[in-house]
mmCIF file of C-alpha atoms and ligand atoms in Angstrom:
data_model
loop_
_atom_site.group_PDB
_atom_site.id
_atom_site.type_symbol
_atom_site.label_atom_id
_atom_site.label_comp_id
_atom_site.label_asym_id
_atom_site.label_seq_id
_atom_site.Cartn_x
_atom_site.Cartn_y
_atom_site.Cartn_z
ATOM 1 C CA UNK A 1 183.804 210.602 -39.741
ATOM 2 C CA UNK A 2 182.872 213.399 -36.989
ATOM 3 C CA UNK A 3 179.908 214.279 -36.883
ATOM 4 C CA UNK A 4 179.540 217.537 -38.093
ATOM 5 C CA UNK A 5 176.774 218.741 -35.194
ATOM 6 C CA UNK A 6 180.312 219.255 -33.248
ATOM 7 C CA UNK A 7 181.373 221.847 -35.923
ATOM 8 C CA UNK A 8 178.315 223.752 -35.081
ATOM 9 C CA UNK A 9 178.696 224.140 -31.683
ATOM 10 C CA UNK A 10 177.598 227.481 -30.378
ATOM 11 C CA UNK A 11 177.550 228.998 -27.233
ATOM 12 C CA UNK A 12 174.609 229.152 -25.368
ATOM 13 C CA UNK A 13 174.396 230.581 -21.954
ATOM 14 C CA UNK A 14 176.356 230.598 -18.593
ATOM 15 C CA UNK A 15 174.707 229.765 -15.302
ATOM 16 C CA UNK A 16 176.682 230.514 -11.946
ATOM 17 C CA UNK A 17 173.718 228.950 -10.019
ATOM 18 C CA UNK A 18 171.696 226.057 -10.615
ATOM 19 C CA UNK A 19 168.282 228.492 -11.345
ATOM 20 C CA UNK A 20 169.949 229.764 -14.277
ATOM 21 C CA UNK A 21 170.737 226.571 -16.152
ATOM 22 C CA UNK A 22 168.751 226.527 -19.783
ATOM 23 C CA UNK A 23 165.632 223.481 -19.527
ATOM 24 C CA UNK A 24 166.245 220.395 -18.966
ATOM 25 C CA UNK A 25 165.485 219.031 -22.565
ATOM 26 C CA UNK A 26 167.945 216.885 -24.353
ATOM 27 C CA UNK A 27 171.007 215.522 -23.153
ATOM 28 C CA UNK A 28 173.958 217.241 -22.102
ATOM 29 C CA UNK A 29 177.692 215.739 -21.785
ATOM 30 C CA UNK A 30 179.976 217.695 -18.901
ATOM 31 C CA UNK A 31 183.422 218.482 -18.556
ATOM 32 C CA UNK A 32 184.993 218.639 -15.752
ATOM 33 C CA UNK A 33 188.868 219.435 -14.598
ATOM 34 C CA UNK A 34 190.947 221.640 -12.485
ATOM 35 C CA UNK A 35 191.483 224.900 -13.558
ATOM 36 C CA UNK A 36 194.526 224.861 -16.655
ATOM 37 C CA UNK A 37 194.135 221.319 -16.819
ATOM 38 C CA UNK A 38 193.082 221.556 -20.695
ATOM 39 C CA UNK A 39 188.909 221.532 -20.333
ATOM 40 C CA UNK A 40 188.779 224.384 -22.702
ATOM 41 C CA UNK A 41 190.995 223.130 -25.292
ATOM 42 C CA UNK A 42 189.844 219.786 -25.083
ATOM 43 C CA UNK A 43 185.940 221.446 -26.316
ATOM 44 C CA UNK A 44 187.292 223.062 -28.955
ATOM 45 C CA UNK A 45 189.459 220.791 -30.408
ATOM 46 C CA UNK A 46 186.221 218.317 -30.636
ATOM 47 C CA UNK A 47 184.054 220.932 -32.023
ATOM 48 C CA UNK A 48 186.994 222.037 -34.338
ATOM 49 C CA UNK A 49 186.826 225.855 -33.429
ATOM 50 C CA UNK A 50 189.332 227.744 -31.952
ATOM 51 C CA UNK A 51 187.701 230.095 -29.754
ATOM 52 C CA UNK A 52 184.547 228.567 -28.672
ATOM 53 C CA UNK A 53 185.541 227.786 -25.261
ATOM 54 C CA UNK A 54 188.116 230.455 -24.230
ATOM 55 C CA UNK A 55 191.114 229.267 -23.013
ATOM 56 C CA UNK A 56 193.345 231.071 -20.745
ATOM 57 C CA UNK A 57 196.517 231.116 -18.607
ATOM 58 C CA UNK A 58 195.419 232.742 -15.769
ATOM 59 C CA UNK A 59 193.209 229.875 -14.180
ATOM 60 C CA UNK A 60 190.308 230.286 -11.396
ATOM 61 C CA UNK A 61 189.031 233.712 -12.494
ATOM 62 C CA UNK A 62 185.415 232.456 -13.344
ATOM 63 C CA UNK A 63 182.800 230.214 -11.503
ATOM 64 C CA UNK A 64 180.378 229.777 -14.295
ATOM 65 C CA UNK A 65 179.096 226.547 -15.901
ATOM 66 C CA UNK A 66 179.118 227.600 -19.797
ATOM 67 C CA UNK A 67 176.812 225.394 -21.799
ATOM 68 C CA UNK A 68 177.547 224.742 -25.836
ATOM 69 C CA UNK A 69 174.772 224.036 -28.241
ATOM 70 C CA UNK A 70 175.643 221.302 -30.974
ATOM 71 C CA UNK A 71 171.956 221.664 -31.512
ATOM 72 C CA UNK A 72 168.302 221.983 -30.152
ATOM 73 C CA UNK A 73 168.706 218.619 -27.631
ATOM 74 C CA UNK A 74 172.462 218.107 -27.664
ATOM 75 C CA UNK A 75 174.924 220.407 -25.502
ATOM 76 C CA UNK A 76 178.519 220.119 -24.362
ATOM 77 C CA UNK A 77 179.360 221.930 -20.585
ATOM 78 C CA UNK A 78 181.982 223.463 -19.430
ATOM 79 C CA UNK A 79 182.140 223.109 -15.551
ATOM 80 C CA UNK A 80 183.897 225.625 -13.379
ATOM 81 C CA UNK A 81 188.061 224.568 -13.249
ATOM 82 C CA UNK A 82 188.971 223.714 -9.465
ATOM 83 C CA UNK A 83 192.020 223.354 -7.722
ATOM 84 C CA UNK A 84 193.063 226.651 -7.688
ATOM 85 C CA UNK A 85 194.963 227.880 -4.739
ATOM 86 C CA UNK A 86 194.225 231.402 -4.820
ATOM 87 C CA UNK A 87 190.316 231.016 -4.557
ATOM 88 C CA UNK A 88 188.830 231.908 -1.094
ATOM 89 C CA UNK A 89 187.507 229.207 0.534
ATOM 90 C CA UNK A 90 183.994 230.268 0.514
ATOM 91 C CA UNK A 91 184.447 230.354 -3.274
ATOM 92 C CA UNK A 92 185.480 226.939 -3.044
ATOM 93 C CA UNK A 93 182.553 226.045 -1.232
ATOM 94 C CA UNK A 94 180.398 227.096 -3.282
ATOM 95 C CA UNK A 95 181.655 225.433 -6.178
ATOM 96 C CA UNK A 96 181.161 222.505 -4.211
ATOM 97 C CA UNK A 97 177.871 223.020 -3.831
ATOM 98 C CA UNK A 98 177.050 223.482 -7.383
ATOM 99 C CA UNK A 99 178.928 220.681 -8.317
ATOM 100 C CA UNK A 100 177.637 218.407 -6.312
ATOM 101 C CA UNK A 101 174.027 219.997 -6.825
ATOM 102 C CA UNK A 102 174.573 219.962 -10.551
ATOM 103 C CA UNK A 103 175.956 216.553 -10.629
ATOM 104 C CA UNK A 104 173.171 215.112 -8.192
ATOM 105 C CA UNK A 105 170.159 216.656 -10.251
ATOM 106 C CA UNK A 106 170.331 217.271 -13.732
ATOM 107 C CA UNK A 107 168.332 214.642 -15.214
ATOM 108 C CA UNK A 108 169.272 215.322 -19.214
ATOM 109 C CA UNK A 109 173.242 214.711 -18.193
ATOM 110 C CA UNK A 110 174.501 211.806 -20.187
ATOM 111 C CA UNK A 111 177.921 211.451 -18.851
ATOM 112 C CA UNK A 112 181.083 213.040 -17.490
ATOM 113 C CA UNK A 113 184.305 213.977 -19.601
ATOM 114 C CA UNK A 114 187.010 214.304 -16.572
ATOM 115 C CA UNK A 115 190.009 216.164 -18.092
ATOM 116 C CA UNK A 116 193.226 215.973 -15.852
ATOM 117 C CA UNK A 117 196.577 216.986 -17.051
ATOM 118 C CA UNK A 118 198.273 213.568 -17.996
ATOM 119 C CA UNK A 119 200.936 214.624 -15.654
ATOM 120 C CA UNK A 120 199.032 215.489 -12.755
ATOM 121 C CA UNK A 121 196.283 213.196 -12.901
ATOM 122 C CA UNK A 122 194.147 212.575 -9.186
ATOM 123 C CA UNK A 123 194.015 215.376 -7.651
ATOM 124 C CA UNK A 124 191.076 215.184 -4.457
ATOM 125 C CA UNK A 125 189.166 217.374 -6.190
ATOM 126 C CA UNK A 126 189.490 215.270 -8.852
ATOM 127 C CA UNK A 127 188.458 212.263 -7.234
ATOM 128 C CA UNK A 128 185.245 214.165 -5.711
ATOM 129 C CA UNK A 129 184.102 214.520 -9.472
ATOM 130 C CA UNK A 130 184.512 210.992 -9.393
ATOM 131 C CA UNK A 131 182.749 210.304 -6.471
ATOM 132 C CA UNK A 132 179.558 212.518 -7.770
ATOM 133 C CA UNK A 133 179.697 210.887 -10.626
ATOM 134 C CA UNK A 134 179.541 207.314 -9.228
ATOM 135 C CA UNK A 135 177.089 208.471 -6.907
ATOM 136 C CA UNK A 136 174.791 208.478 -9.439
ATOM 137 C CA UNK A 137 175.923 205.795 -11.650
ATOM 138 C CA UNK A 138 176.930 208.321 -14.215
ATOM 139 C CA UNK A 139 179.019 207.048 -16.964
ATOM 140 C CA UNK A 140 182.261 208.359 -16.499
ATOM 141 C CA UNK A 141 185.485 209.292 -19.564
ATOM 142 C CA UNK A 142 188.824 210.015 -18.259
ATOM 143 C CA UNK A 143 191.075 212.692 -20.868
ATOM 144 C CA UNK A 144 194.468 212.634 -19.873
ATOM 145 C CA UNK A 145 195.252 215.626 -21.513
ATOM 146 C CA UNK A 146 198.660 216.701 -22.598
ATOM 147 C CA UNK A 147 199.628 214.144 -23.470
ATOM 148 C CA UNK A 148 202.567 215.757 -25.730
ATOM 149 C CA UNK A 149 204.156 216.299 -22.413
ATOM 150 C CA UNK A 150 205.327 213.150 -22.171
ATOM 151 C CA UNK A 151 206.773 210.373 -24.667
ATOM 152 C CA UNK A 152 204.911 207.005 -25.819
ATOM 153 C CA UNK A 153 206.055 204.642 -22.643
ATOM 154 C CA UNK A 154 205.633 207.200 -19.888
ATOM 155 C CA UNK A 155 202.411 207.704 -21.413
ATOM 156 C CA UNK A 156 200.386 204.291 -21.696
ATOM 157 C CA UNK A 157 202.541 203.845 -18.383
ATOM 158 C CA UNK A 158 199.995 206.939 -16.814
ATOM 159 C CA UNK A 159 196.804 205.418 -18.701
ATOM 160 C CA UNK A 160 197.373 202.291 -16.818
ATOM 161 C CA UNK A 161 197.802 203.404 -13.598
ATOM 162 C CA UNK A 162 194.950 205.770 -13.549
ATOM 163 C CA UNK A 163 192.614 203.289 -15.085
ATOM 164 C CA UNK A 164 193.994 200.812 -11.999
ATOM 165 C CA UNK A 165 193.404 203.419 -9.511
ATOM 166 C CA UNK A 166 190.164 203.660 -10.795
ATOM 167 C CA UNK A 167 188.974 200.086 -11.031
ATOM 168 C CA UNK A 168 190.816 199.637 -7.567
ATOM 169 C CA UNK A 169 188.213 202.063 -6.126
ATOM 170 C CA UNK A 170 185.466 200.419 -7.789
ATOM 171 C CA UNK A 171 184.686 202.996 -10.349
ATOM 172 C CA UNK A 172 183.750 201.915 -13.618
ATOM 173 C CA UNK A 173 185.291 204.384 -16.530
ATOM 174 C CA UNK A 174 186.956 204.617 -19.928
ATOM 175 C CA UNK A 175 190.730 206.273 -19.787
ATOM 176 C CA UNK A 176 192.272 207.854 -22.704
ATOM 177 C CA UNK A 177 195.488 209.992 -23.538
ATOM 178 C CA UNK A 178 194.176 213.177 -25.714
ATOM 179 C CA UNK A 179 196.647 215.958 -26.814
ATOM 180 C CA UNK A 180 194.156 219.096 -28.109
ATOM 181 C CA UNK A 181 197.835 220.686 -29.556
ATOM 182 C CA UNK A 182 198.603 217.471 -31.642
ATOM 183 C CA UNK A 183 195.037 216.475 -32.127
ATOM 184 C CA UNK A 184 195.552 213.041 -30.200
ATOM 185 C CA UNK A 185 192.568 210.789 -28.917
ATOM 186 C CA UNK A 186 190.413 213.474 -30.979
ATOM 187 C CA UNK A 187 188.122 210.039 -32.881
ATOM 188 C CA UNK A 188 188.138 207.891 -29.455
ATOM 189 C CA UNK A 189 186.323 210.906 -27.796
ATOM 190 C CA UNK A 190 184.032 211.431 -30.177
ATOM 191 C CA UNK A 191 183.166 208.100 -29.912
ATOM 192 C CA UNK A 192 182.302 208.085 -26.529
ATOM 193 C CA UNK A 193 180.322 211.445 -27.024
ATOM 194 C CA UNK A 194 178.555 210.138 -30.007
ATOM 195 C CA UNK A 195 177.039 207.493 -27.439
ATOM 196 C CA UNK A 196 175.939 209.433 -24.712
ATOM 197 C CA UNK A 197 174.509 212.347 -27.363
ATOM 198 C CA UNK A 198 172.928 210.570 -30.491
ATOM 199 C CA UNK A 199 172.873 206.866 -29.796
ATOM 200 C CA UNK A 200 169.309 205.726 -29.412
ATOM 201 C CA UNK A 201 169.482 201.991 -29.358
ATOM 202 C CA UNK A 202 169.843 202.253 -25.898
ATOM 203 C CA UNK A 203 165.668 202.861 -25.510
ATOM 204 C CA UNK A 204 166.590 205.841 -23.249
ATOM 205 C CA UNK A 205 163.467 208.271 -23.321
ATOM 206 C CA UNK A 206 164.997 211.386 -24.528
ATOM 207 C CA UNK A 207 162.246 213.822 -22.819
ATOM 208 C CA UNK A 208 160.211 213.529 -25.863
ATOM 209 C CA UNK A 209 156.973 212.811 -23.640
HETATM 210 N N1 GDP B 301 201.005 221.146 -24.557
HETATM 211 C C1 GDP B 301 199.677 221.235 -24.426
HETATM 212 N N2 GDP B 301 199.129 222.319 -23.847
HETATM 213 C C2 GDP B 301 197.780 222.369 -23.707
HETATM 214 C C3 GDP B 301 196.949 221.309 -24.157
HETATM 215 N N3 GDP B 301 195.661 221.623 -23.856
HETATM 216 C C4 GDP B 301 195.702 222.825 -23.244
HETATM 217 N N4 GDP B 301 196.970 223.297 -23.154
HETATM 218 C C5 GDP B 301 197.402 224.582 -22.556
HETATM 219 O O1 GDP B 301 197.091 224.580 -21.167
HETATM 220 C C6 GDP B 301 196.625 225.865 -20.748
HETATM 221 C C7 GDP B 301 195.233 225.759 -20.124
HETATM 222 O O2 GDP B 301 194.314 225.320 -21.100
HETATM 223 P P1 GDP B 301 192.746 225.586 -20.950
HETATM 224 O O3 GDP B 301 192.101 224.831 -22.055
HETATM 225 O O4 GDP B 301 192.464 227.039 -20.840
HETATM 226 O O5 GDP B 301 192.469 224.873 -19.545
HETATM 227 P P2 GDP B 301 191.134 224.914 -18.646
HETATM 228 O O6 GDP B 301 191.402 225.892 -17.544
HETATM 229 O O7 GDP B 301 191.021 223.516 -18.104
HETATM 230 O O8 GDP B 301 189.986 225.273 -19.516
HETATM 231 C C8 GDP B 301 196.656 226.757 -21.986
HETATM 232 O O9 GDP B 301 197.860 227.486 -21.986
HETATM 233 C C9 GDP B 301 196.627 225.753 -23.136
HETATM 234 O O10 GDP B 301 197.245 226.258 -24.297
HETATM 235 C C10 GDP B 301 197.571 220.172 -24.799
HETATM 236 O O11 GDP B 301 196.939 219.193 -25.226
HETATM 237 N N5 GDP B 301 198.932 220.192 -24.904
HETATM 238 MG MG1 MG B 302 188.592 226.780 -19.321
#
């Protein structure tokens, strides 16, 4: 059963700098991918709405992070794609600055959702997510999106090796194939967001003080 919080996802604001995000109250799961890797249409397909995160084929236009409410404390981000070639570089810069700013500081962020298109999975920008993420100790879930694009072997084959890369760099995440056009992976994901977002056994203070 998904919860239905997902269903009532709404968008809240967009910040492109770190003085506009909303309060750090909550917890907040991000997603993070290069631009058309599938970020988009991996948040709608868990919140089951078709237009809640727009989608688009012409990548790298926007810098924004876009926050989604599921309710008062729990929101879903959408991080600015990377990897596009066309951006300046002192556009790129300064997405690396909020990244890393954004990654580094906000206290209320529960984990990281790294989308990368199953058949282009590793990118270096990918792997300075990673290496944000790990700076912190900040549980990390890998979507290897797309997954239609390829058949069953080819597949698990590309689930393996990027979980081995991983663990072979000494970063400790969860790897899944997820397809947002067939609906694949949709339950294992909301698994792992369920337990950043509304698991409390954990005795994590939840900024109620
Ligand atoms: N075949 C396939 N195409 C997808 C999938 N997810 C996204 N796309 C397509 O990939 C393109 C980029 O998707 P989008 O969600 O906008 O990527 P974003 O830039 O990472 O937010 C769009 O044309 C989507 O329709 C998927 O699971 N399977
Ligand atoms: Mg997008």
């Amino acid at each position: 059963m998904i919860n239905p919080a997902y269903h009532q996802a709404e968008f809240l604001i967009s910040a492109a700098t770190l003085k506009g995000l909303p309060p750090e109250q909550g917890r907040e799961v991000a997603f993070a991918g290069r631009s058309n890797a599938g970020k988009s249409s991996a948040i709608n397909t868990l919140c089951r709405q078709r237009a809640l995160a727009r989608t688009s084929k012409t990548p790298g236009r926007t810098q924004l992070i876009n926050f989604f409410a599921l309710d008062d404390t729990r929101r879903l981000v959408d991080l600015p794609g990377y990897g596009y070639a066309k951006v300046p570089e002192a556009m790129r810069r300064r997405w690396g600055q909020l990244m890393s700013a954004y990654l580094a500081q906000r206290a209320c962020l529960r984990g990281l959702v790294l989308v990368m298109d199953i058949r282009h999975p590793l990118t270096p920008h990918d792997w300075q997510m990673i290496g944000w993420a790990h700076a912190r100790q900040l549980p990390l879930h890998v979507l290897l999106t797309k997954s239609d694009k390829l058949k069953r072997g080819p597949m698990m084959d590309t689930v393996r090796r990027v979980a081995r890369a991983l663990g072979d760099d000494g970063v400790t995440a969860t790897v899944q194939p997820f397809s947002a056009l067939k609906k694949q992976g949709v339950e294992d994901v909301h698994g792992v967001l369920d337990c950043w977002l509304f698991d409390d056994t954990d005795g994590a203070a939840d900024g109620g003080g």
